[in-house]
Amino acid sequence: MGADIMKACLPQELLLKRRAEILHALCSSGSVEHLERVMDMLLAQGELGWEDCQNVLVPGRALYSNARQLLDLVYTKGSASCELFFNAVKQILPEALGDAFFSPGCHSTLDFREKPQRTPTDELLTQRPELVLKLQDCIDGALRVLVESGHFSSTDCDGIQLPIYTPSQQARRLLDHVRSKGELASLVVLKYVQQSLESESSLEQTNPSLTKEFVKYQKKLRSSVSAQSRFLSTYGGTSHMPLDDIYTEVQMELPNNSADNYKFMGFEEIIGPVGSVNDDADTVLASGEAGSGKSTWLQRLHLLWAQGKVLQDFLLLFPFSCRRLNSEQRDLSVQELLFQHCCWPDRGQEEIFQFILDHPHLVLFTFDGLDELKQCFVDEHRICCPSQRAPVHVLLFNLIQGSLMKGVRKVVTSRPEAVGPALKKHLHKEIHLKGFSPSGIDCFVRKHHSDPNEAAKVLESLQANTALLGLCHSPVLCWIVSQCHKELLGCGEGSLQTITDVYLMILQHFFQHHSTVKSAIGVNWLQENLGTVLHLGQLAFEGISNSSYIFSVTDMETCGVTESDICMGFLIQSKDMSLASSKCYEFLHITLQCFLAALFAILSRNTGSSVISKLFELQEMKKKRLRGTCFGACLNSTNIPNIVEEHSIMAETPNLQITATFVSGLLSQRYQKLWIQCSSSVLVEKKTKQAEKCLSKGMQQHFRSIPQPMQEEKKSMHAMPEFVWLIKCIYEMQNIRLAKDAMSKLEAEHLKLTYCNIGPVECTALAYVLQHLKNPVGIQLDNNSVGDVGVEQLLPCMHICNSLYLRNNNITDEGIRKLIDKVIHLPNFQKIALFNNRLTDACTKHFSYLLKTRQNFLSLRLGNNNITAEGAKQLAEGLKFNHSLQYLGLWGNKIGNEGAEALANALQNSESIVWLSLVGNDVGSAGACAMSNIIRNSTSLEELWLTENCITRTGVESLTEALKHNRHVKSV
């Protein structure tokens, strides 16, 4: 009866009658994508204009409000528009509204008459829905051809690829921008898409025919992966946020010394050949520190594959969590691993598995959190037969190294510490996830807060506290800060300085969120919730000690965890298919588990000060291969078993170090009053002194390892990552006396901290400690992730720095501006090296000012950046007034003849310049002739480098002639 009524309805009447259902279908996912796709189709059919779209998609307005605006607009346009709208919805959401909405009673009024020949810009509009679907997978490629053809600039590309936009929104912006560029640009895009389709078609012809059962299984697997990946859980699953709406790109680095290291890379590019170090290997490693966004990045890959948007060359994708594989006690075959832990085929298991064996290149495995596996990677127990049963970790290691399922592509995430040489030799490539860029922080905060005013207040607060801004480069810390925005805005300026401060804030936030009295939480908040903290803390502590991250009901009962403790939101229910019959839980994030474990170590009366010693002496134990008991022996309670063995200590060093870092922060004098309410003041004091003693001893051990310098060499300390960890612990403790004492014992003239994973957080800690050095030193931070925020964090220690090396650190002109503003007044600062960053001509005015002002500045190296002739001219203005510079390196820029001539004019009478490099700068004979004037006139020049340019015979002859007049030059 209802269907008959709808058949009799006109499209306008139907739109009114079913308005609520239509709104729900368009908006219930929480994503704007369905609404935008419907509008794409209406635009393509000419039913909507650009002004209509702007009136519907109003930035900052609620999704449901935008959808209502579209329905109102379609209704006012009449029955034909309503019918076109229904047809668009049917194509995009075929099952959302039922067949009755699209019954034959609603007669089509579409015009299928032959259309006149269309221009390329017209084609972009009429084919808009199909082009959006195609381009969202290959935005980088389309932008590349537009830049190469001269239609787009880098500014155009940056505007389209802002991380706040989803891939489909980037595709729409690209199409809109291309249409504004005219017919030729539109034709370039259409040809690019056509070539991509032809490439896909040829690939499809090489794919085998797929059986009915395989296609059913593929759909079931896609549906399963999509369901697991669609939402980002918060508050223990009590609310959900669509991943599409909150996901923000993180910075990625291909460790290949390229100037384009830091960028946003598409998944196709990551899986593909770019950056390959071993073409015979099948495993791609995505490494990053705890909280750098590895799991969310992999979840994004899963979701986009399930939605058919990326990596469609892979017909099957099997996602695994190493954390959950830890709980699998059975020996399994590869087939059992795939089907029992990912998705079970309803029929044809053998047939589907045989397809996987026959076509490994069409299959993708992902393993999240290799560092959380209890066993370290070993290359000893080889398995080649996919039907052979073995422990899960043995299967995993053989899959990664290619002994099993050779040809299947694997993507693995891990913290860097868990990736040793034994694993690296089996990698196709490695990418480093480096957290949010400054624009990424801005984007994430704005996505997290639907109220633009609220987001603006949070961002303003971050900008006022550079230490906190540095912490927010870690996605997990950025999430915490966004989650706790009310507490953040209630803090005084600068009150949050350390990671411990941030985690205490979220602890307080969770208790307030679940408090029955919705008022400001009192000063005794920790004491009031001490039972929960100790229960969860013991569970976290035992888990960290035993490399356990998933907990059964029995585990939780042993630690006294109650239902009310679970409801606080620190624990979420684990989706562990191997233990489907029983409930299991895990902490929201591994760093939260470490923080609660640290709280337990401090507050529990059953943990002595020896626990503190074990945390900080862990690396020394590992080096000496000490055996025996560890944490279990340090716990006086008989309820807590001795569960830690040496192999798990070695495997879990990173998590124990994070726990020790939190212990340092919690034992700060700032929090002593908090602990007195909850624990024995004598015991806390003993633990504090023990932590200070361990940190002091650890620093001295590093200092004693400094080798004596060779004759005429500077005494140099090559710091290891453990040194940086100790520095972070001292900073978390905010103990100036400890920092001064440590630096008073450091006797080195050069500190080498290369490849130590140093980002803005580590820079803050380094500056806090290094500022207390007795004598000026050189600080070498090459090949880290310092960035502009990190540069700003280093400023407090620049007065003790005589040379600063920041090669390959993703630094821009803004970071240089802040640095020069500081060092211009510091007479000790004499050398800087900034090879392979993101500098442009804008930075050269600051260096020019430095050269004019400082007559004891010795070395400026700016190789492999983006400096042109204009930048060289700026530098030349400063060089005219400088009489001290000895080394000038501009290798790999684009200064050309004009730039070379400007520099030559400024330096031709220099009595200080010793070494000058203009390698690879598009310098021709005119520039070489200008350089010959320096050779002829300078009394100090010893080396001039001009290789990889385009100098002809004329230039060479000029240089040769100049050499006849100069006996000081050693090489040209």
PDB file of N, CA and C in Angstrom, residues 235-237 510 536 539 549 551 556 561-562 565-573 585-588 592 596:
ATOM      1  N   TYR A 235      36.953   8.116  24.195  1.00  0.00           N
ATOM      2  CA  TYR A 235      36.243   7.831  25.438  1.00  0.00           C
ATOM      3  C   TYR A 235      35.801   6.386  25.529  1.00  0.00           C
ATOM      4  N   GLY A 236      36.715   5.481  25.216  1.00  0.00           N
ATOM      5  CA  GLY A 236      36.422   4.068  25.404  1.00  0.00           C
ATOM      6  C   GLY A 236      35.246   3.590  24.592  1.00  0.00           C
ATOM      7  N   GLY A 237      34.979   4.240  23.447  1.00  0.00           N
ATOM      8  CA  GLY A 237      33.933   3.754  22.573  1.00  0.00           C
ATOM      9  C   GLY A 237      32.555   4.325  22.873  1.00  0.00           C
ATOM     10  N   PHE A 510      39.435  12.934  32.384  1.00  0.00           N
ATOM     11  CA  PHE A 510      38.620  11.724  32.376  1.00  0.00           C
ATOM     12  C   PHE A 510      37.815  11.601  33.673  1.00  0.00           C
ATOM     13  N   LEU A 536      44.042   0.374  37.914  1.00  0.00           N
ATOM     14  CA  LEU A 536      44.461   0.475  36.514  1.00  0.00           C
ATOM     15  C   LEU A 536      45.974   0.554  36.404  1.00  0.00           C
ATOM     16  N   LEU A 539      47.458  -2.918  36.663  1.00  0.00           N
ATOM     17  CA  LEU A 539      47.226  -3.637  35.405  1.00  0.00           C
ATOM     18  C   LEU A 539      48.198  -3.153  34.329  1.00  0.00           C
ATOM     19  N   TYR A 549      49.497  -6.243  26.347  1.00  0.00           N
ATOM     20  CA  TYR A 549      48.724  -5.051  26.025  1.00  0.00           C
ATOM     21  C   TYR A 549      47.238  -5.341  25.898  1.00  0.00           C
ATOM     22  N   PHE A 551      44.143  -7.540  27.903  1.00  0.00           N
ATOM     23  CA  PHE A 551      43.923  -8.116  29.224  1.00  0.00           C
ATOM     24  C   PHE A 551      42.582  -8.829  29.285  1.00  0.00           C
ATOM     25  N   MET A 556      42.209  -8.635  34.922  1.00  0.00           N
ATOM     26  CA  MET A 556      41.689  -7.417  35.536  1.00  0.00           C
ATOM     27  C   MET A 556      41.199  -7.685  36.952  1.00  0.00           C
ATOM     28  N   VAL A 561      40.537  -4.488  39.202  1.00  0.00           N
ATOM     29  CA  VAL A 561      39.837  -3.565  38.304  1.00  0.00           C
ATOM     30  C   VAL A 561      38.344  -3.883  38.324  1.00  0.00           C
ATOM     31  N   THR A 562      37.520  -2.882  38.615  1.00  0.00           N
ATOM     32  CA  THR A 562      36.077  -3.064  38.712  1.00  0.00           C
ATOM     33  C   THR A 562      35.374  -2.515  37.471  1.00  0.00           C
ATOM     34  N   ASP A 565      35.743   1.138  37.268  1.00  0.00           N
ATOM     35  CA  ASP A 565      37.067   1.534  36.763  1.00  0.00           C
ATOM     36  C   ASP A 565      37.076   1.499  35.239  1.00  0.00           C
ATOM     37  N   ILE A 566      36.469   0.452  34.682  1.00  0.00           N
ATOM     38  CA  ILE A 566      36.419   0.311  33.217  1.00  0.00           C
ATOM     39  C   ILE A 566      35.639   1.467  32.607  1.00  0.00           C
ATOM     40  N   CYS A 567      34.557   1.864  33.277  1.00  0.00           N
ATOM     41  CA  CYS A 567      33.690   2.920  32.740  1.00  0.00           C
ATOM     42  C   CYS A 567      34.376   4.286  32.687  1.00  0.00           C
ATOM     43  N   MET A 568      35.504   4.437  33.352  1.00  0.00           N
ATOM     44  CA  MET A 568      36.215   5.716  33.317  1.00  0.00           C
ATOM     45  C   MET A 568      36.706   6.057  31.903  1.00  0.00           C
ATOM     46  N   GLY A 569      36.895   5.039  31.075  1.00  0.00           N
ATOM     47  CA  GLY A 569      37.253   5.306  29.684  1.00  0.00           C
ATOM     48  C   GLY A 569      38.697   5.104  29.324  1.00  0.00           C
ATOM     49  N   PHE A 570      39.545   4.734  30.293  1.00  0.00           N
ATOM     50  CA  PHE A 570      40.954   4.497  29.980  1.00  0.00           C
ATOM     51  C   PHE A 570      41.146   3.180  29.228  1.00  0.00           C
ATOM     52  N   LEU A 571      40.207   2.253  29.423  1.00  0.00           N
ATOM     53  CA  LEU A 571      40.265   0.948  28.756  1.00  0.00           C
ATOM     54  C   LEU A 571      39.169   0.876  27.703  1.00  0.00           C
ATOM     55  N   ILE A 572      39.479   0.222  26.593  1.00  0.00           N
ATOM     56  CA  ILE A 572      38.475  -0.038  25.566  1.00  0.00           C
ATOM     57  C   ILE A 572      38.439  -1.536  25.304  1.00  0.00           C
ATOM     58  N   GLN A 573      37.297  -2.015  24.852  1.00  0.00           N
ATOM     59  CA  GLN A 573      37.172  -3.439  24.567  1.00  0.00           C
ATOM     60  C   GLN A 573      37.976  -3.778  23.321  1.00  0.00           C
ATOM     61  N   TYR A 585      40.282  -6.421  27.072  1.00  0.00           N
ATOM     62  CA  TYR A 585      40.398  -4.971  27.080  1.00  0.00           C
ATOM     63  C   TYR A 585      41.840  -4.558  26.798  1.00  0.00           C
ATOM     64  N   GLU A 586      41.980  -3.327  26.307  1.00  0.00           N
ATOM     65  CA  GLU A 586      43.297  -2.727  26.124  1.00  0.00           C
ATOM     66  C   GLU A 586      43.204  -1.247  26.454  1.00  0.00           C
ATOM     67  N   PHE A 587      44.335  -0.623  26.748  1.00  0.00           N
ATOM     68  CA  PHE A 587      44.333   0.807  27.058  1.00  0.00           C
ATOM     69  C   PHE A 587      44.164   1.613  25.769  1.00  0.00           C
ATOM     70  N   LEU A 588      43.611   2.814  25.924  1.00  0.00           N
ATOM     71  CA  LEU A 588      43.345   3.676  24.769  1.00  0.00           C
ATOM     72  C   LEU A 588      44.572   3.844  23.888  1.00  0.00           C
ATOM     73  N   LEU A 592      49.387   5.897  27.286  1.00  0.00           N
ATOM     74  CA  LEU A 592      48.531   6.010  28.461  1.00  0.00           C
ATOM     75  C   LEU A 592      48.791   4.853  29.414  1.00  0.00           C
ATOM     76  N   LEU A 596      50.062   5.326  33.339  1.00  0.00           N
ATOM     77  CA  LEU A 596      49.411   4.727  34.509  1.00  0.00           C
ATOM     78  C   LEU A 596      50.357   3.782  35.243  1.00  0.00           C
TER      79      LEU A 596
END
